Amino acid sequence: MKSTILFIGGGYTTLFAYKQICNSSSLVKKIKKGELELIIICDRKHHYFHGFTGDVIGGAMPEQAVYTPLKTIVPFAQLIQGRVTVVSPYLNTLKYTTKTGLSKELKYDHLVIGAGTVDNEKTAKDFAHSTFSIKKPKGLYIFRKQLDSLLLTYKDQQTLPDRKEKEHIVLSGAGFTSIEIATNMHDYMAEKYGDLVHITIVNSGDQLLKEWQQQPRLIKYAEKMLDKKGIRVLHNCTITATTAEGVKLSDGSFLKTQLVVNATGQIPVVLQGLKHLCLNKENKIETTDYLNALGHNNIWCGGDIALVKKPFGKGKCPPNALWAIMQGERIGKNIRRRLAGKVSAKFHFPGLGQAAAFGKGQGALELFGLPVWGWPAYLIRFGFFFYFFPAKLRLIKLCWKSYTESKGWTSLTGSSKNKNFAPEYRTLIGQHLTKEQTILETA
Ligand SMILES: Cc1cc2nc3c(=O)[nH]c(=O)nc-3n(C[C@H](O)[C@H](O)[C@H](O)COP(=O)(O)OP(=O)(O)OC[C@H]3O[C@@H](n4cnc5c(N)ncnc54)[C@H](O)[C@@H]3O)c2cc1C
């Protein structure tokens, strides 16, 4: 009898659960013999490594570092591009919609739910002009294009005799995402275009980085970085209305802007059929200590969509990549145990901390409760990200390509000034990466 393990999503939870299952040579043999099948249903073709978003915006990393084609990292799974809409936990089936709009159904023996979250757009949907949600498919790509075109317009306007006053780029929200984007965007603009625009963060609360309230030293460091870069933060303030020229704020002021970034947080993906498990105030799927959805011992859930009790200490696991990775690993190991006739083991992870980068060398990191900042934090953070990156060789190639291009040594796409590279190697990397860019542009 063939067993089927279905995975929803191509994020961290899925990848690390998949990896644990495929670490077992006996399960890989079963997959090859057709006795076990792994199916990943994801609404995108790529795995997104969101951690590098700020670095990409700042120009420290090439854009392709954020997305890796899923088919290159899950060789033993069948990939289906589609959006899961309904799960029927008592029939062990799910429904999904294909890219072409067809509705299909699949049966599973084990289901891994790693559908994560989406940007909370409630506050942004009425904006009259460009509002960006970086987490959306192609969000980062479109944002960078729009940013460049806007800055070029501002640059052209600078030469006009009746020069207008500087406009703003507005970010709503004052969490990690917002501050990383703001600070890195500042560095990118300063290096490439000069001082053409104000960056303003609108914060409905009265503090930055709510997640770091136990780390006053790191908040102080973030404030220092914002101050140094001339980024203004408006606390206790929200966007109340928008016009074609800009945004009105709750304090009565008006900011002229053509670009608003929505970084007000995320909400879990909704899967019909499992709503009875999401009656908590976060609207997430509640799990047991073994990472099963409550009452369903063949449905596993981890990452941002899951509400998991902290194994040590009080409260729930925070929604970040490290917890998603660790929960994914536990899910994979538990499925392996169950397939071998053993009982599941509890999720045991004490947590490590959280990191951010506000520009090159300007890292901030909490490691086992200890605050670290500056270059040491930046390098430790990069080391961690590299360790967990799903396609390390590809990342090295991408960084190398970006570095050589920045030095003007070679474009690596064929017409090279550098004779040290074998032409066939150059063309190979070039073709591979150019193809990926084309896929993203047309996806
Ligand atoms: C801009 C940004 C920067 C971040 N930086 C950091 C950082 O520096 N450090 C850190 O620890 N965390 C960071 N995070 C948070 C981190 O990315 C998340 O915690 C992590 O991605 C959660 O993993 P996950 O597996 O739950 O979901 P995700 O990685 O979000 O994966 C969800 C997957 O499910 C797919 N999906 C969604 N709905 C459906 C559906 N209905 N059907 C099929 N597929 C579906 C999605 O396309 C995606 O592939 C950042 C997040 C963002 C947005």
Short mmCIF file of C-alpha atoms and ligand atoms in Angstrom, two decimals:
data_model
loop_
_atom_site.label_atom_id
_atom_site.label_comp_id
_atom_site.label_asym_id
_atom_site.label_seq_id
_atom_site.Cartn_x
_atom_site.Cartn_y
_atom_site.Cartn_z
CA MET A 1 0.00 0.00 0.00
CA LYS A 2 1.34 3.41 -0.94
CA SER A 3 1.46 6.09 1.79
CA THR A 4 1.18 9.77 0.92
CA ILE A 5 2.66 12.65 2.86
CA LEU A 6 1.25 15.97 1.72
CA PHE A 7 2.91 19.27 2.54
CA ILE A 8 1.13 22.62 2.28
CA GLY A 9 3.54 25.44 1.39
CA GLY A 10 7.16 25.63 0.34
CA GLY A 11 8.48 27.56 3.35
CA TYR A 12 10.80 26.71 6.21
CA THR A 13 8.42 24.30 8.00
CA THR A 14 7.93 22.18 4.89
CA LEU A 15 11.58 22.20 3.82
CA PHE A 16 12.94 21.12 7.17
CA ALA A 17 10.25 18.46 7.68
CA TYR A 18 10.99 17.17 4.17
CA LYS A 19 14.72 17.13 4.91
CA GLN A 20 14.27 14.99 8.04
CA ILE A 21 12.09 12.49 6.17
CA CYS A 22 14.61 12.22 3.34
CA ASN A 23 17.48 11.80 5.84
CA SER A 24 16.20 8.27 6.31
CA SER A 25 17.70 5.99 3.68
CA SER A 26 14.95 3.40 4.19
CA LEU A 27 12.27 6.03 3.46
CA VAL A 28 14.16 7.23 0.39
CA LYS A 29 14.23 3.59 -0.82
CA LYS A 30 10.47 3.43 -0.30
CA ILE A 31 10.02 6.65 -2.27
CA LYS A 32 12.10 5.22 -5.11
CA LYS A 33 10.09 1.98 -5.08
CA GLY A 34 6.82 3.98 -5.16
CA GLU A 35 5.68 2.78 -1.71
CA LEU A 36 5.80 6.29 -0.26
CA GLU A 37 5.10 9.56 -1.99
CA LEU A 38 5.85 13.10 -0.88
CA ILE A 39 3.76 15.84 -2.46
CA ILE A 40 4.34 19.54 -1.88
CA ILE A 41 1.50 21.87 -2.86
CA CYS A 42 2.65 25.45 -2.94
CA ASP A 43 1.20 28.56 -4.54
CA ARG A 44 4.70 29.66 -5.62
CA LYS A 45 7.55 28.08 -7.54
CA HIS A 46 10.16 29.34 -5.10
CA HIS A 47 11.14 28.96 -1.50
CA TYR A 48 11.49 32.44 0.01
CA PHE A 49 14.29 33.09 2.48
CA HIS A 50 12.79 36.26 3.95
CA GLY A 51 15.71 36.83 6.32
CA PHE A 52 17.79 38.37 3.51
CA THR A 53 15.11 40.89 2.48
CA GLY A 54 16.81 43.86 4.16
CA ASP A 55 20.23 42.83 2.85
CA VAL A 56 18.85 42.69 -0.70
CA ILE A 57 17.22 46.10 -0.42
CA GLY A 58 20.47 47.49 0.97
CA GLY A 59 22.46 45.98 -1.89
CA ALA A 60 24.56 43.71 0.36
CA MET A 61 23.06 40.58 -1.21
CA PRO A 62 21.85 39.82 -4.72
CA GLU A 63 18.08 39.62 -5.09
CA GLN A 64 18.06 35.96 -6.08
CA ALA A 65 19.38 35.08 -2.61
CA VAL A 66 15.85 35.51 -1.31
CA TYR A 67 14.22 32.97 -3.60
CA THR A 68 15.37 29.47 -4.49
CA PRO A 69 13.51 27.36 -7.08
CA LEU A 70 11.74 24.68 -5.05
CA LYS A 71 12.36 21.94 -7.59
CA THR A 72 16.11 22.21 -7.00
CA ILE A 73 15.85 21.57 -3.25
CA VAL A 74 13.19 18.88 -2.91
CA PRO A 75 14.28 16.23 -5.42
CA PHE A 76 12.26 13.38 -3.87
CA ALA A 77 8.95 15.25 -3.77
CA GLN A 78 6.36 15.85 -6.41
CA LEU A 79 5.70 19.58 -6.70
CA ILE A 80 2.26 20.94 -7.44
CA GLN A 81 1.80 24.64 -8.00
CA GLY A 82 -1.59 25.40 -6.47
CA ARG A 83 -3.38 27.03 -3.57
CA VAL A 84 -4.88 24.78 -0.92
CA THR A 85 -8.35 25.98 -0.03
CA VAL A 86 -10.04 23.31 2.09
CA VAL A 87 -8.82 20.55 4.37
CA SER A 88 -11.22 17.77 5.35
CA PRO A 89 -9.51 16.27 8.41
CA TYR A 90 -12.06 13.49 8.90
CA LEU A 91 -11.84 12.29 5.28
CA ASN A 92 -8.05 12.82 5.08
CA THR A 93 -8.39 14.88 1.91
CA LEU A 94 -7.71 18.41 0.80
CA LYS A 95 -8.82 20.58 -2.06
CA TYR A 96 -6.62 22.91 -4.01
CA THR A 97 -6.91 25.24 -6.97
CA THR A 98 -4.35 24.92 -9.73
CA LYS A 99 -2.69 27.88 -11.42
CA THR A 100 -5.14 27.52 -14.29
CA GLY A 101 -8.12 27.69 -11.91
CA LEU A 102 -9.04 23.98 -11.78
CA SER A 103 -10.23 22.60 -8.46
CA LYS A 104 -8.66 19.27 -7.48
CA GLU A 105 -8.66 16.92 -4.53
CA LEU A 106 -5.93 14.78 -2.96
CA LYS A 107 -5.89 12.14 -0.25
CA TYR A 108 -3.19 11.98 2.41
CA ASP A 109 -1.95 9.70 5.15
CA HIS A 110 0.00 12.49 6.83
CA LEU A 111 -0.52 16.20 6.24
CA VAL A 112 2.10 18.82 7.08
CA ILE A 113 0.71 22.35 7.28
CA GLY A 114 3.34 25.05 6.81
CA ALA A 115 1.30 27.69 4.99
CA GLY A 116 2.64 30.53 7.14
CA THR A 117 1.18 34.01 7.10
CA VAL A 118 0.36 36.80 4.68
CA ASP A 119 0.82 40.54 5.11
CA ASN A 120 -2.01 42.15 7.01
CA GLU A 121 -3.57 44.30 4.33
CA LYS A 122 -6.58 45.51 6.30
CA THR A 123 -4.85 48.83 6.93
CA ALA A 124 -3.54 49.24 3.41
CA LYS A 125 -6.26 48.27 0.98
CA ASP A 126 -7.72 51.74 0.49
CA PHE A 127 -4.49 53.49 -0.41
CA ALA A 128 -4.75 55.49 -3.57
CA HIS A 129 -1.17 54.89 -4.68
CA SER A 130 1.54 52.24 -4.64
CA THR A 131 1.51 50.27 -1.42
CA PHE A 132 3.90 47.40 -1.12
CA SER A 133 3.64 44.18 0.77
CA ILE A 134 7.09 42.68 0.55
CA LYS A 135 5.88 39.19 1.49
CA LYS A 136 3.55 38.90 -1.49
CA PRO A 137 4.74 36.81 -4.46
CA LYS A 138 7.17 39.03 -6.40
CA GLY A 139 6.64 41.71 -3.70
CA LEU A 140 10.33 42.40 -3.21
CA TYR A 141 11.06 42.34 -6.93
CA ILE A 142 8.30 44.82 -7.76
CA PHE A 143 9.21 47.01 -4.80
CA ARG A 144 12.83 47.36 -5.93
CA LYS A 145 11.76 48.19 -9.49
CA GLN A 146 9.31 50.80 -8.26
CA LEU A 147 11.85 52.28 -5.87
CA ASP A 148 14.42 52.70 -8.62
CA SER A 149 11.97 54.27 -11.01
CA LEU A 150 10.76 56.69 -8.34
CA LEU A 151 14.29 57.68 -7.37
CA LEU A 152 15.21 58.27 -11.00
CA THR A 153 12.21 60.59 -11.31
CA TYR A 154 13.26 62.50 -8.18
CA LYS A 155 16.80 62.74 -9.53
CA ASP A 156 15.56 64.23 -12.80
CA GLN A 157 13.36 66.69 -10.92
CA GLN A 158 16.37 67.87 -8.92
CA THR A 159 17.87 69.45 -12.00
CA LEU A 160 14.72 71.52 -12.68
CA PRO A 161 14.87 75.20 -11.71
CA ASP A 162 11.55 75.05 -9.77
CA ARG A 163 12.64 72.14 -7.63
CA LYS A 164 9.89 70.70 -5.44
CA GLU A 165 10.33 69.96 -1.76
CA LYS A 166 11.52 66.47 -0.85
CA GLU A 167 8.83 63.78 -0.69
CA HIS A 168 8.62 60.84 1.73
CA ILE A 169 8.77 57.10 1.52
CA VAL A 170 6.42 55.95 4.24
CA LEU A 171 6.58 52.66 6.11
CA SER A 172 3.70 51.72 8.35
CA GLY A 173 4.70 49.55 11.30
CA ALA A 174 7.76 49.63 13.56
CA GLY A 175 8.71 45.97 13.87
CA PHE A 176 11.75 44.15 12.51
CA THR A 177 10.55 44.14 8.91
CA SER A 178 9.87 47.86 8.80
CA ILE A 179 13.12 48.93 10.46
CA GLU A 180 15.28 46.57 8.43
CA ILE A 181 13.69 47.80 5.21
CA ALA A 182 13.94 51.48 6.18
CA THR A 183 17.59 51.39 7.26
CA ASN A 184 18.80 49.25 4.37
CA MET A 185 16.80 51.29 1.86
CA HIS A 186 18.46 54.42 3.23
CA ASP A 187 21.93 52.94 2.63
CA TYR A 188 21.03 51.87 -0.88
CA MET A 189 19.64 55.30 -1.78
CA ALA A 190 22.51 57.18 -0.17
CA GLU A 191 25.06 55.17 -2.16
CA LYS A 192 23.27 55.18 -5.50
CA TYR A 193 21.18 58.35 -5.63
CA GLY A 194 22.18 60.65 -2.79
CA ASP A 195 19.79 62.41 -0.45
CA LEU A 196 16.61 62.70 -2.53
CA VAL A 197 13.83 61.65 -0.20
CA HIS A 198 12.80 61.44 3.49
CA ILE A 199 12.12 58.03 4.99
CA THR A 200 9.35 58.11 7.59
CA ILE A 201 8.07 55.29 9.78
CA VAL A 202 4.53 55.57 11.09
CA ASN A 203 4.03 53.59 14.29
CA SER A 204 0.65 53.07 15.94
CA GLY A 205 2.36 52.19 19.26
CA ASP A 206 4.79 54.13 21.39
CA GLN A 207 7.86 51.91 21.03
CA LEU A 208 10.02 50.33 18.38
CA LEU A 209 10.55 46.59 18.08
CA LYS A 210 7.89 45.28 20.45
CA GLU A 211 9.51 41.84 20.13
CA TRP A 212 12.61 43.17 21.91
CA GLN A 213 11.12 44.83 24.97
CA GLN A 214 13.43 42.71 27.14
CA GLN A 215 16.43 44.06 25.22
CA PRO A 216 16.60 47.83 25.86
CA ARG A 217 20.24 47.93 24.70
CA LEU A 218 19.29 46.61 21.28
CA ILE A 219 16.34 48.97 20.96
CA LYS A 220 18.69 51.82 21.79
CA TYR A 221 21.04 50.61 19.07
CA ALA A 222 18.17 50.49 16.55
CA GLU A 223 17.14 54.03 17.54
CA LYS A 224 20.72 55.19 17.12
CA MET A 225 20.89 53.69 13.64
CA LEU A 226 17.60 55.31 12.62
CA ASP A 227 18.78 58.63 13.97
CA LYS A 228 22.13 58.38 12.22
CA LYS A 229 20.40 57.73 8.90
CA GLY A 230 17.91 60.56 9.41
CA ILE A 231 14.89 58.21 9.45
CA ARG A 232 12.00 59.77 11.33
CA VAL A 233 9.68 57.64 13.46
CA LEU A 234 6.23 59.01 14.28
CA HIS A 235 4.93 57.18 17.35
CA ASN A 236 1.27 56.90 18.39
CA CYS A 237 0.29 57.72 14.86
CA THR A 238 -1.62 55.93 12.09
CA ILE A 239 -2.43 56.58 8.46
CA THR A 240 -6.05 57.69 8.35
CA ALA A 241 -6.59 58.52 4.69
CA THR A 242 -4.77 58.69 1.42
CA THR A 243 -4.93 60.94 -1.59
CA ALA A 244 -3.12 60.81 -4.90
CA GLU A 245 -0.47 63.12 -3.38
CA GLY A 246 0.18 61.38 -0.10
CA VAL A 247 -1.12 60.18 3.26
CA LYS A 248 -3.01 61.91 6.05
CA LEU A 249 -1.98 60.96 9.56
CA SER A 250 -3.96 60.69 12.77
CA ASP A 251 -2.02 63.63 14.26
CA GLY A 252 -3.47 65.84 11.53
CA SER A 253 -0.30 66.11 9.44
CA PHE A 254 0.08 65.22 5.77
CA LEU A 255 3.07 63.45 4.16
CA LYS A 256 3.67 63.83 0.46
CA THR A 257 4.50 60.38 -0.82
CA GLN A 258 4.27 58.10 -3.79
CA LEU A 259 5.44 54.97 -2.03
CA VAL A 260 4.04 53.32 1.08
CA VAL A 261 5.35 50.07 2.49
CA ASN A 262 2.90 48.02 4.50
CA ALA A 263 4.83 46.43 7.37
CA THR A 264 2.06 46.31 9.94
CA GLY A 265 2.47 42.62 10.61
CA GLN A 266 1.13 39.36 9.31
CA ILE A 267 -2.00 37.26 9.67
CA PRO A 268 -2.20 33.47 9.30
CA VAL A 269 -3.30 31.88 6.02
CA VAL A 270 -6.90 30.68 6.36
CA LEU A 271 -7.61 27.04 5.57
CA GLN A 272 -11.27 26.06 5.58
CA GLY A 273 -12.04 22.90 7.52
CA LEU A 274 -9.58 23.76 10.29
CA LYS A 275 -11.23 26.90 11.61
CA HIS A 276 -12.36 25.05 14.76
CA LEU A 277 -8.64 24.85 15.66
CA CYS A 278 -8.15 28.60 15.23
CA LEU A 279 -10.45 29.92 17.93
CA ASN A 280 -7.54 31.63 19.71
CA LYS A 281 -7.05 35.38 19.37
CA GLU A 282 -4.15 34.92 16.93
CA ASN A 283 -6.37 32.84 14.58
CA LYS A 284 -3.67 30.18 14.37
CA ILE A 285 -3.94 26.40 14.32
CA GLU A 286 -3.43 25.07 17.84
CA THR A 287 -1.12 22.12 18.24
CA THR A 288 -0.21 19.51 20.82
CA ASP A 289 3.30 19.21 22.30
CA TYR A 290 4.02 16.73 19.49
CA LEU A 291 3.05 19.33 16.85
CA ASN A 292 -0.16 17.60 15.80
CA ALA A 293 -3.16 19.79 15.13
CA LEU A 294 -5.39 19.32 18.21
CA GLY A 295 -7.38 16.11 17.86
CA HIS A 296 -5.81 15.02 14.55
CA ASN A 297 -2.78 12.81 14.96
CA ASN A 298 -1.94 12.63 11.25
CA ILE A 299 -2.07 16.41 10.74
CA TRP A 300 1.14 18.22 11.66
CA CYS A 301 1.50 21.93 11.93
CA GLY A 302 4.43 24.28 12.47
CA GLY A 303 5.80 27.74 11.69
CA ASP A 304 3.91 31.02 11.60
CA ILE A 305 0.49 29.43 11.04
CA ALA A 306 0.76 27.28 14.18
CA LEU A 307 0.14 28.14 17.79
CA VAL A 308 2.69 26.05 19.66
CA LYS A 309 3.29 26.18 23.39
CA LYS A 310 6.88 27.11 24.27
CA PRO A 311 8.57 23.86 25.38
CA PHE A 312 10.48 25.75 28.08
CA GLY A 313 9.01 28.78 29.78
CA LYS A 314 5.66 30.44 29.43
CA GLY A 315 3.75 31.62 26.39
CA LYS A 316 3.76 30.59 22.74
CA CYS A 317 6.63 30.17 20.28
CA PRO A 318 7.30 33.41 18.41
CA PRO A 319 6.65 33.55 14.66
CA ASN A 320 10.11 33.55 13.17
CA ALA A 321 12.20 31.41 10.86
CA LEU A 322 14.21 29.63 13.54
CA TRP A 323 11.10 28.32 15.31
CA ALA A 324 9.58 27.31 11.97
CA ILE A 325 12.78 25.41 11.12
CA MET A 326 12.94 23.63 14.47
CA GLN A 327 9.25 22.76 14.38
CA GLY A 328 9.63 21.53 10.80
CA GLU A 329 12.50 19.28 11.90
CA ARG A 330 10.47 17.83 14.78
CA ILE A 331 7.53 17.19 12.44
CA GLY A 332 9.78 15.36 9.97
CA LYS A 333 11.33 13.26 12.76
CA ASN A 334 7.91 12.43 14.22
CA ILE A 335 6.54 11.32 10.85
CA ARG A 336 9.61 9.11 10.50
CA ARG A 337 8.95 7.63 13.93
CA ARG A 338 5.32 7.03 13.16
CA LEU A 339 6.12 5.34 9.86
CA ALA A 340 8.52 3.07 11.78
CA GLY A 341 5.76 2.14 14.25
CA LYS A 342 7.16 4.29 17.10
CA VAL A 343 5.37 6.96 19.12
CA SER A 344 6.00 10.66 18.47
CA ALA A 345 8.40 12.68 20.61
CA LYS A 346 7.65 16.07 22.12
CA PHE A 347 8.91 19.28 20.57
CA HIS A 348 11.93 20.36 22.65
CA PHE A 349 13.67 23.55 21.67
CA PRO A 350 14.74 26.18 24.16
CA GLY A 351 15.11 28.98 21.60
CA LEU A 352 18.25 30.87 20.63
CA GLY A 353 17.27 34.48 20.07
CA GLN A 354 16.57 36.85 17.23
CA ALA A 355 18.68 38.93 14.87
CA ALA A 356 18.35 41.90 12.57
CA ALA A 357 20.62 43.98 10.33
CA PHE A 358 20.19 47.72 9.91
CA GLY A 359 22.84 48.00 7.21
CA LYS A 360 26.23 46.47 6.37
CA GLY A 361 28.06 45.71 9.63
CA GLN A 362 25.15 47.10 11.65
CA GLY A 363 23.72 43.95 13.14
CA ALA A 364 21.72 43.52 16.33
CA LEU A 365 21.35 40.14 17.91
CA GLU A 366 19.98 38.53 21.01
CA LEU A 367 21.67 35.22 21.72
CA PHE A 368 20.43 33.26 24.77
CA GLY A 369 19.23 36.58 26.16
CA LEU A 370 22.58 38.32 25.62
CA PRO A 371 22.62 41.46 23.45
CA VAL A 372 25.27 41.75 20.72
CA TRP A 373 25.49 44.57 18.14
CA GLY A 374 27.65 45.99 15.37
CA TRP A 375 29.93 43.84 13.23
CA PRO A 376 30.02 40.82 15.63
CA ALA A 377 26.21 40.61 15.51
CA TYR A 378 26.20 41.11 11.74
CA LEU A 379 28.66 38.26 11.18
CA ILE A 380 27.02 35.84 13.64
CA ARG A 381 23.65 36.54 12.01
CA PHE A 382 25.08 35.87 8.56
CA GLY A 383 26.67 32.63 9.83
CA PHE A 384 23.32 31.41 11.13
CA PHE A 385 21.51 32.34 7.93
CA PHE A 386 24.13 30.59 5.84
CA TYR A 387 23.89 27.47 8.00
CA PHE A 388 20.14 27.25 7.44
CA PHE A 389 20.14 28.37 3.81
CA PRO A 390 18.61 25.57 1.71
CA ALA A 391 20.95 25.88 -1.31
CA LYS A 392 24.37 26.89 0.00
CA LEU A 393 26.33 26.35 -3.22
CA ARG A 394 23.85 28.47 -5.13
CA LEU A 395 24.17 31.23 -2.53
CA ILE A 396 27.96 31.19 -2.87
CA LYS A 397 27.66 31.39 -6.67
CA LEU A 398 25.18 34.25 -6.43
CA CYS A 399 27.35 36.23 -4.03
CA TRP A 400 30.41 35.58 -6.14
CA LYS A 401 28.60 36.72 -9.27
CA SER A 402 27.38 39.84 -7.53
CA TYR A 403 30.85 40.57 -6.12
CA THR A 404 32.64 40.14 -9.45
CA GLU A 405 30.07 42.33 -11.17
CA SER A 406 30.41 45.04 -8.55
CA LYS A 407 34.18 44.96 -9.09
CA GLY A 408 33.62 45.18 -12.83
CA TRP A 409 35.65 42.00 -13.37
CA THR A 410 33.05 40.11 -15.33
CA SER A 411 29.35 39.87 -15.95
CA LEU A 412 29.58 36.05 -15.79
CA THR A 413 26.88 35.98 -18.42
CA GLY A 414 29.14 35.53 -21.38
CA SER A 415 30.97 38.72 -22.35
CA SER A 416 33.67 38.66 -19.75
CA LYS A 417 36.63 40.93 -19.32
CA ASN A 418 38.14 38.42 -16.95
CA LYS A 419 39.91 35.61 -18.74
CA ASN A 420 40.40 33.53 -15.59
CA PHE A 421 36.98 31.90 -15.85
CA ALA A 422 36.48 29.06 -18.26
CA PRO A 423 33.92 30.35 -20.80
CA GLU A 424 31.67 27.30 -20.43
CA TYR A 425 31.54 27.81 -16.63
CA ARG A 426 30.73 31.49 -17.07
CA THR A 427 27.95 30.79 -19.51
CA LEU A 428 26.54 28.02 -17.34
CA ILE A 429 26.14 30.17 -14.24
CA GLY A 430 24.93 33.06 -16.36
CA GLN A 431 22.28 31.02 -18.16
CA HIS A 432 21.09 29.40 -14.97
CA LEU A 433 20.65 32.70 -13.15
CA THR A 434 19.21 34.61 -16.10
CA LYS A 435 16.62 31.84 -16.55
CA GLU A 436 15.60 32.16 -12.91
CA GLN A 437 15.13 35.90 -13.28
CA THR A 438 12.96 35.33 -16.34
CA ILE A 439 10.87 32.78 -14.42
CA LEU A 440 10.31 35.28 -11.62
CA GLU A 441 9.41 38.09 -13.99
CA THR A 442 6.86 35.97 -15.82
CA ALA A 443 5.53 33.89 -12.86
C1 LIG B 1 10.35 40.67 5.09
C2 LIG B 1 10.52 39.59 6.12
C3 LIG B 1 11.74 39.46 6.80
C4 LIG B 1 11.91 38.47 7.76
N1 LIG B 1 13.12 38.38 8.40
C5 LIG B 1 13.30 37.41 9.32
C6 LIG B 1 14.56 37.28 9.98
O1 LIG B 1 15.49 38.05 9.75
N2 LIG B 1 14.69 36.27 10.89
C7 LIG B 1 13.68 35.40 11.18
O2 LIG B 1 13.85 34.49 12.00
N3 LIG B 1 12.47 35.50 10.57
C8 LIG B 1 12.27 36.48 9.66
N4 LIG B 1 11.05 36.60 9.04
C9 LIG B 1 9.96 35.69 9.45
C10 LIG B 1 10.09 34.36 8.73
O3 LIG B 1 10.23 34.55 7.36
C11 LIG B 1 8.87 33.50 9.04
O4 LIG B 1 8.76 33.32 10.41
C12 LIG B 1 8.98 32.13 8.34
O5 LIG B 1 8.96 32.33 6.96
C13 LIG B 1 7.85 31.21 8.74
O6 LIG B 1 8.00 30.01 8.06
P1 LIG B 1 6.73 29.15 7.65
O7 LIG B 1 7.23 27.84 7.17
O8 LIG B 1 5.72 29.15 8.72
O9 LIG B 1 6.04 29.98 6.46
P2 LIG B 1 6.66 30.59 5.12
O10 LIG B 1 8.11 30.49 5.09
O11 LIG B 1 6.02 31.92 4.98
O12 LIG B 1 6.08 29.63 4.02
C14 LIG B 1 4.71 29.53 3.76
C15 LIG B 1 4.56 28.83 2.43
O13 LIG B 1 3.21 28.46 2.21
C16 LIG B 1 2.80 28.87 0.92
N5 LIG B 1 1.36 29.02 1.00
C17 LIG B 1 0.65 29.93 1.71
N6 LIG B 1 -0.68 29.68 1.58
C18 LIG B 1 -0.80 28.60 0.79
C19 LIG B 1 -1.90 27.86 0.31
N7 LIG B 1 -3.16 28.18 0.63
N8 LIG B 1 -1.67 26.82 -0.50
C20 LIG B 1 -0.41 26.46 -0.83
N9 LIG B 1 0.68 27.12 -0.39
C21 LIG B 1 0.48 28.17 0.41
C22 LIG B 1 3.61 30.13 0.69
O14 LIG B 1 3.72 30.45 -0.68
C23 LIG B 1 4.95 29.71 1.25
O15 LIG B 1 5.66 28.94 0.34
C24 LIG B 1 10.85 37.58 8.07
C25 LIG B 1 9.64 37.69 7.38
C26 LIG B 1 9.46 38.68 6.41
C27 LIG B 1 8.15 38.79 5.69
#
